[in-house]
Amino acid sequence: MVQWMNHPSQRLETYGASVSLITGKGIHHATSEDLLNRFRVQDRSLIPPVSPPALMGGAPVAAAFRSFTVGEMETALCIWEAMLYFRGLYEDHRSVPDGVIRMSELWDATGWQAMRTHVLAIVPLAEQAYTALSDGLEEGGFTFDFDFIPAVVGALDWSEYGPHRDGEPEEFLETVMASVAGRRRDVAAEVLASENLVARKS
């Protein structure tokens, strides 16, 4: 038997479940937190003995093997979505940043599983940047998932060890903010061009 539960506030961290197995010999009960803790213990036993290389200019790749909060996992999903978007542009021979070209080359060389690990390594870098830029992003009406995260992914450079941030942190933040604004202008221009095309045909 599975019982789902959450707080009336509907906040993500309040969602949970309890699982009960009733047999002829007894009743076995566990909550979702119990199960997650077991999974974390199992995951820690699978961590390779050799430490992976550091993420140059940012967080170490080893951070990808720690436990993540709900918010960090949401950030990771947004990063993965942006990486898939840029890879699609690259495969369609569309214009992409130089870093995305190197990301796609690494993707081809190492495969999907390795790239998912790199996603988790980018999370702290993205969250640090968002903390620094959040006021300006909110004032400009920019979104976290569709505006900010693609700008972060597009601003990263890549090597055989994974993603890294070029230059000083302030330069990286300026690049991200300029990319956010430029992306919004590009989207607005595409919408306007589409509307003009429809108007000419009507």
mmCIF file of C-alpha atoms in Angstrom, residues 10-199:
data_model
loop_
_atom_site.group_PDB
_atom_site.id
_atom_site.type_symbol
_atom_site.label_atom_id
_atom_site.label_comp_id
_atom_site.label_asym_id
_atom_site.label_seq_id
_atom_site.Cartn_x
_atom_site.Cartn_y
_atom_site.Cartn_z
ATOM 1 C CA GLN A 10 1.960 22.616 -1.765
ATOM 2 C CA ARG A 11 5.689 23.341 -1.408
ATOM 3 C CA LEU A 12 7.781 20.714 -3.209
ATOM 4 C CA GLU A 13 9.809 19.753 -0.151
ATOM 5 C CA THR A 14 6.630 18.777 1.746
ATOM 6 C CA TYR A 15 5.660 16.010 -0.671
ATOM 7 C CA GLY A 16 6.318 12.476 0.509
ATOM 8 C CA ALA A 17 4.979 8.967 0.668
ATOM 9 C CA SER A 18 4.817 5.973 2.963
ATOM 10 C CA VAL A 19 4.939 2.382 1.776
ATOM 11 C CA SER A 20 3.419 -0.513 3.710
ATOM 12 C CA LEU A 21 3.825 -4.200 2.831
ATOM 13 C CA ILE A 22 1.403 -6.501 4.632
ATOM 14 C CA THR A 23 2.298 -10.205 4.633
ATOM 15 C CA GLY A 24 1.277 -13.251 6.605
ATOM 16 C CA LYS A 25 4.299 -12.762 8.857
ATOM 17 C CA GLY A 26 3.905 -9.083 9.652
ATOM 18 C CA ILE A 27 3.630 -5.503 8.470
ATOM 19 C CA HIS A 28 6.652 -3.735 6.984
ATOM 20 C CA HIS A 29 6.543 0.066 6.776
ATOM 21 C CA ALA A 30 8.885 2.719 5.351
ATOM 22 C CA THR A 31 8.586 6.385 4.434
ATOM 23 C CA SER A 32 9.948 7.983 1.267
ATOM 24 C CA GLU A 33 12.689 9.600 3.386
ATOM 25 C CA ASP A 34 13.735 6.163 4.674
ATOM 26 C CA LEU A 35 13.972 4.864 1.113
ATOM 27 C CA LEU A 36 15.918 7.917 -0.091
ATOM 28 C CA ASN A 37 18.397 7.522 2.767
ATOM 29 C CA ARG A 38 18.946 3.894 1.775
ATOM 30 C CA PHE A 39 19.524 4.922 -1.831
ATOM 31 C CA ARG A 40 22.032 7.572 -0.714
ATOM 32 C CA VAL A 41 23.972 5.004 1.290
ATOM 33 C CA GLN A 42 24.023 2.690 -1.726
ATOM 34 C CA ASP A 43 25.127 5.544 -4.002
ATOM 35 C CA ARG A 44 27.999 6.468 -1.674
ATOM 36 C CA SER A 45 29.270 2.890 -1.839
ATOM 37 C CA LEU A 46 29.453 3.214 -5.630
ATOM 38 C CA ILE A 47 31.611 6.370 -5.659
ATOM 39 C CA PRO A 48 34.875 5.585 -7.474
ATOM 40 C CA PRO A 49 38.007 5.515 -5.273
ATOM 41 C CA VAL A 50 39.910 7.945 -7.527
ATOM 42 C CA SER A 51 38.801 11.565 -7.232
ATOM 43 C CA PRO A 52 37.747 13.092 -10.576
ATOM 44 C CA PRO A 53 39.456 16.270 -11.816
ATOM 45 C CA ALA A 54 38.404 19.678 -10.532
ATOM 46 C CA LEU A 55 36.035 21.918 -12.467
ATOM 47 C CA MET A 56 38.405 24.715 -13.497
ATOM 48 C CA GLY A 57 37.229 28.090 -12.233
ATOM 49 C CA GLY A 58 34.249 26.583 -10.432
ATOM 50 C CA ALA A 59 33.095 23.690 -8.270
ATOM 51 C CA PRO A 60 34.881 20.300 -8.278
ATOM 52 C CA VAL A 61 33.399 17.514 -10.361
ATOM 53 C CA ALA A 62 33.274 15.438 -7.152
ATOM 54 C CA ALA A 63 30.288 17.597 -6.179
ATOM 55 C CA ALA A 64 28.308 15.601 -8.715
ATOM 56 C CA PHE A 65 28.405 12.608 -6.353
ATOM 57 C CA ARG A 66 26.959 14.289 -3.280
ATOM 58 C CA SER A 67 23.311 14.531 -2.309
ATOM 59 C CA PHE A 68 21.384 17.407 -3.872
ATOM 60 C CA THR A 69 18.417 19.417 -2.620
ATOM 61 C CA VAL A 70 15.145 19.683 -4.540
ATOM 62 C CA GLY A 71 16.115 23.185 -5.719
ATOM 63 C CA GLU A 72 19.515 21.988 -6.926
ATOM 64 C CA MET A 73 17.934 19.125 -8.835
ATOM 65 C CA GLU A 74 15.530 21.563 -10.505
ATOM 66 C CA THR A 75 18.563 23.640 -11.522
ATOM 67 C CA ALA A 76 20.244 20.502 -12.874
ATOM 68 C CA LEU A 77 17.174 19.672 -14.971
ATOM 69 C CA CYS A 78 17.131 23.201 -16.406
ATOM 70 C CA ILE A 79 20.844 22.911 -17.251
ATOM 71 C CA TRP A 80 20.294 19.557 -18.968
ATOM 72 C CA GLU A 81 17.418 21.024 -20.974
ATOM 73 C CA ALA A 82 19.623 23.944 -22.087
ATOM 74 C CA MET A 83 22.431 21.568 -23.060
ATOM 75 C CA LEU A 84 20.020 19.501 -25.152
ATOM 76 C CA TYR A 85 18.728 22.703 -26.785
ATOM 77 C CA PHE A 86 22.228 23.881 -27.722
ATOM 78 C CA ARG A 87 23.238 20.421 -28.931
ATOM 79 C CA GLY A 88 20.178 20.405 -31.175
ATOM 80 C CA LEU A 89 21.208 23.760 -32.655
ATOM 81 C CA TYR A 90 24.731 22.457 -33.217
ATOM 82 C CA GLU A 91 23.480 19.304 -34.961
ATOM 83 C CA ASP A 92 21.232 21.462 -37.168
ATOM 84 C CA HIS A 93 24.302 23.502 -38.147
ATOM 85 C CA ARG A 94 22.886 26.623 -36.494
ATOM 86 C CA SER A 95 25.052 29.369 -35.002
ATOM 87 C CA VAL A 96 26.172 28.504 -31.447
ATOM 88 C CA PRO A 97 28.848 29.824 -29.064
ATOM 89 C CA ASP A 98 32.341 28.337 -29.367
ATOM 90 C CA GLY A 99 31.916 26.699 -25.970
ATOM 91 C CA VAL A 100 28.854 24.825 -27.212
ATOM 92 C CA ILE A 101 30.863 23.469 -30.147
ATOM 93 C CA ARG A 102 33.472 22.103 -27.734
ATOM 94 C CA MET A 103 30.685 20.769 -25.484
ATOM 95 C CA SER A 104 29.175 18.887 -28.421
ATOM 96 C CA GLU A 105 32.554 17.468 -29.418
ATOM 97 C CA LEU A 106 33.082 16.233 -25.863
ATOM 98 C CA TRP A 107 29.537 14.816 -25.914
ATOM 99 C CA ASP A 108 30.356 12.781 -29.020
ATOM 100 C CA ALA A 109 33.609 11.555 -27.470
ATOM 101 C CA THR A 110 32.394 10.635 -23.975
ATOM 102 C CA GLY A 111 28.686 9.872 -24.321
ATOM 103 C CA TRP A 112 25.473 10.824 -22.564
ATOM 104 C CA GLN A 113 26.198 9.423 -19.111
ATOM 105 C CA ALA A 114 29.380 11.471 -18.748
ATOM 106 C CA MET A 115 27.560 14.619 -19.861
ATOM 107 C CA ARG A 116 24.862 14.095 -17.230
ATOM 108 C CA THR A 117 27.614 14.032 -14.600
ATOM 109 C CA HIS A 118 28.911 17.349 -15.925
ATOM 110 C CA VAL A 119 25.400 18.782 -15.523
ATOM 111 C CA LEU A 120 25.556 18.221 -11.775
ATOM 112 C CA ALA A 121 28.989 19.830 -11.627
ATOM 113 C CA ILE A 122 27.606 23.024 -13.208
ATOM 114 C CA VAL A 123 24.831 23.409 -10.610
ATOM 115 C CA PRO A 124 26.833 25.282 -7.916
ATOM 116 C CA LEU A 125 28.357 27.585 -10.528
ATOM 117 C CA ALA A 126 24.913 28.440 -11.896
ATOM 118 C CA GLU A 127 23.416 29.018 -8.451
ATOM 119 C CA GLN A 128 26.300 31.272 -7.415
ATOM 120 C CA ALA A 129 25.815 33.316 -10.580
ATOM 121 C CA TYR A 130 22.071 33.552 -9.998
ATOM 122 C CA THR A 131 22.594 34.806 -6.451
ATOM 123 C CA ALA A 132 24.785 37.588 -7.827
ATOM 124 C CA LEU A 133 22.455 38.498 -10.708
ATOM 125 C CA SER A 134 18.996 37.749 -9.301
ATOM 126 C CA ASP A 135 18.037 41.376 -8.645
ATOM 127 C CA GLY A 136 18.812 42.453 -12.198
ATOM 128 C CA LEU A 137 17.134 39.382 -13.666
ATOM 129 C CA GLU A 138 13.955 39.950 -11.685
ATOM 130 C CA GLU A 139 13.856 43.672 -12.560
ATOM 131 C CA GLY A 140 14.204 42.802 -16.254
ATOM 132 C CA GLY A 141 11.477 40.162 -16.056
ATOM 133 C CA PHE A 142 13.908 37.401 -17.078
ATOM 134 C CA THR A 143 13.133 33.806 -16.196
ATOM 135 C CA PHE A 144 15.466 31.349 -14.494
ATOM 136 C CA ASP A 145 14.867 28.395 -16.821
ATOM 137 C CA PHE A 146 14.392 29.954 -20.265
ATOM 138 C CA ASP A 147 16.622 33.047 -19.979
ATOM 139 C CA PHE A 148 19.254 32.668 -17.268
ATOM 140 C CA ILE A 149 20.272 29.000 -17.452
ATOM 141 C CA PRO A 150 20.786 28.931 -21.269
ATOM 142 C CA ALA A 151 22.957 32.040 -20.875
ATOM 143 C CA VAL A 152 25.083 30.259 -18.255
ATOM 144 C CA VAL A 153 25.485 27.143 -20.402
ATOM 145 C CA GLY A 154 26.330 29.245 -23.442
ATOM 146 C CA ALA A 155 28.969 31.200 -21.496
ATOM 147 C CA LEU A 156 30.878 28.128 -20.297
ATOM 148 C CA ASP A 157 33.948 26.779 -22.008
ATOM 149 C CA TRP A 158 34.689 23.045 -22.223
ATOM 150 C CA SER A 159 37.776 20.859 -22.207
ATOM 151 C CA GLU A 160 38.359 17.119 -22.003
ATOM 152 C CA TYR A 161 37.728 17.415 -18.239
ATOM 153 C CA GLY A 162 34.345 19.085 -18.642
ATOM 154 C CA PRO A 163 32.976 22.639 -18.253
ATOM 155 C CA HIS A 164 34.856 25.579 -16.823
ATOM 156 C CA ARG A 165 34.462 29.320 -16.459
ATOM 157 C CA ASP A 166 36.915 31.470 -18.379
ATOM 158 C CA GLY A 167 38.302 34.677 -16.877
ATOM 159 C CA GLU A 168 37.382 36.377 -13.625
ATOM 160 C CA PRO A 169 33.983 35.774 -11.974
ATOM 161 C CA GLU A 170 32.902 39.339 -12.747
ATOM 162 C CA GLU A 171 33.640 38.838 -16.450
ATOM 163 C CA PHE A 172 31.617 35.641 -16.457
ATOM 164 C CA LEU A 173 28.657 37.414 -14.833
ATOM 165 C CA GLU A 174 28.828 40.211 -17.409
ATOM 166 C CA THR A 175 28.862 37.659 -20.230
ATOM 167 C CA VAL A 176 25.853 35.846 -18.769
ATOM 168 C CA MET A 177 23.842 39.051 -18.331
ATOM 169 C CA ALA A 178 24.664 40.251 -21.840
ATOM 170 C CA SER A 179 23.616 36.868 -23.227
ATOM 171 C CA VAL A 180 20.322 37.018 -21.308
ATOM 172 C CA ALA A 181 19.494 40.420 -22.785
ATOM 173 C CA GLY A 182 20.616 39.377 -26.264
ATOM 174 C CA ARG A 183 18.530 36.221 -26.159
ATOM 175 C CA ARG A 184 15.436 38.236 -25.243
ATOM 176 C CA ARG A 185 16.077 40.603 -28.178
ATOM 177 C CA ASP A 186 16.523 37.649 -30.554
ATOM 178 C CA VAL A 187 13.261 36.059 -29.415
ATOM 179 C CA ALA A 188 11.401 39.372 -29.801
ATOM 180 C CA ALA A 189 12.858 39.830 -33.294
ATOM 181 C CA GLU A 190 11.791 36.309 -34.302
ATOM 182 C CA VAL A 191 8.258 36.903 -33.036
ATOM 183 C CA LEU A 192 8.035 40.216 -34.899
ATOM 184 C CA ALA A 193 9.345 38.646 -38.115
ATOM 185 C CA SER A 194 6.804 35.828 -37.811
ATOM 186 C CA GLU A 195 3.952 38.288 -37.244
ATOM 187 C CA ASN A 196 5.029 40.364 -40.262
ATOM 188 C CA LEU A 197 5.162 37.227 -42.411
ATOM 189 C CA VAL A 198 1.647 36.241 -41.366
ATOM 190 C CA ALA A 199 0.404 39.788 -42.026
#
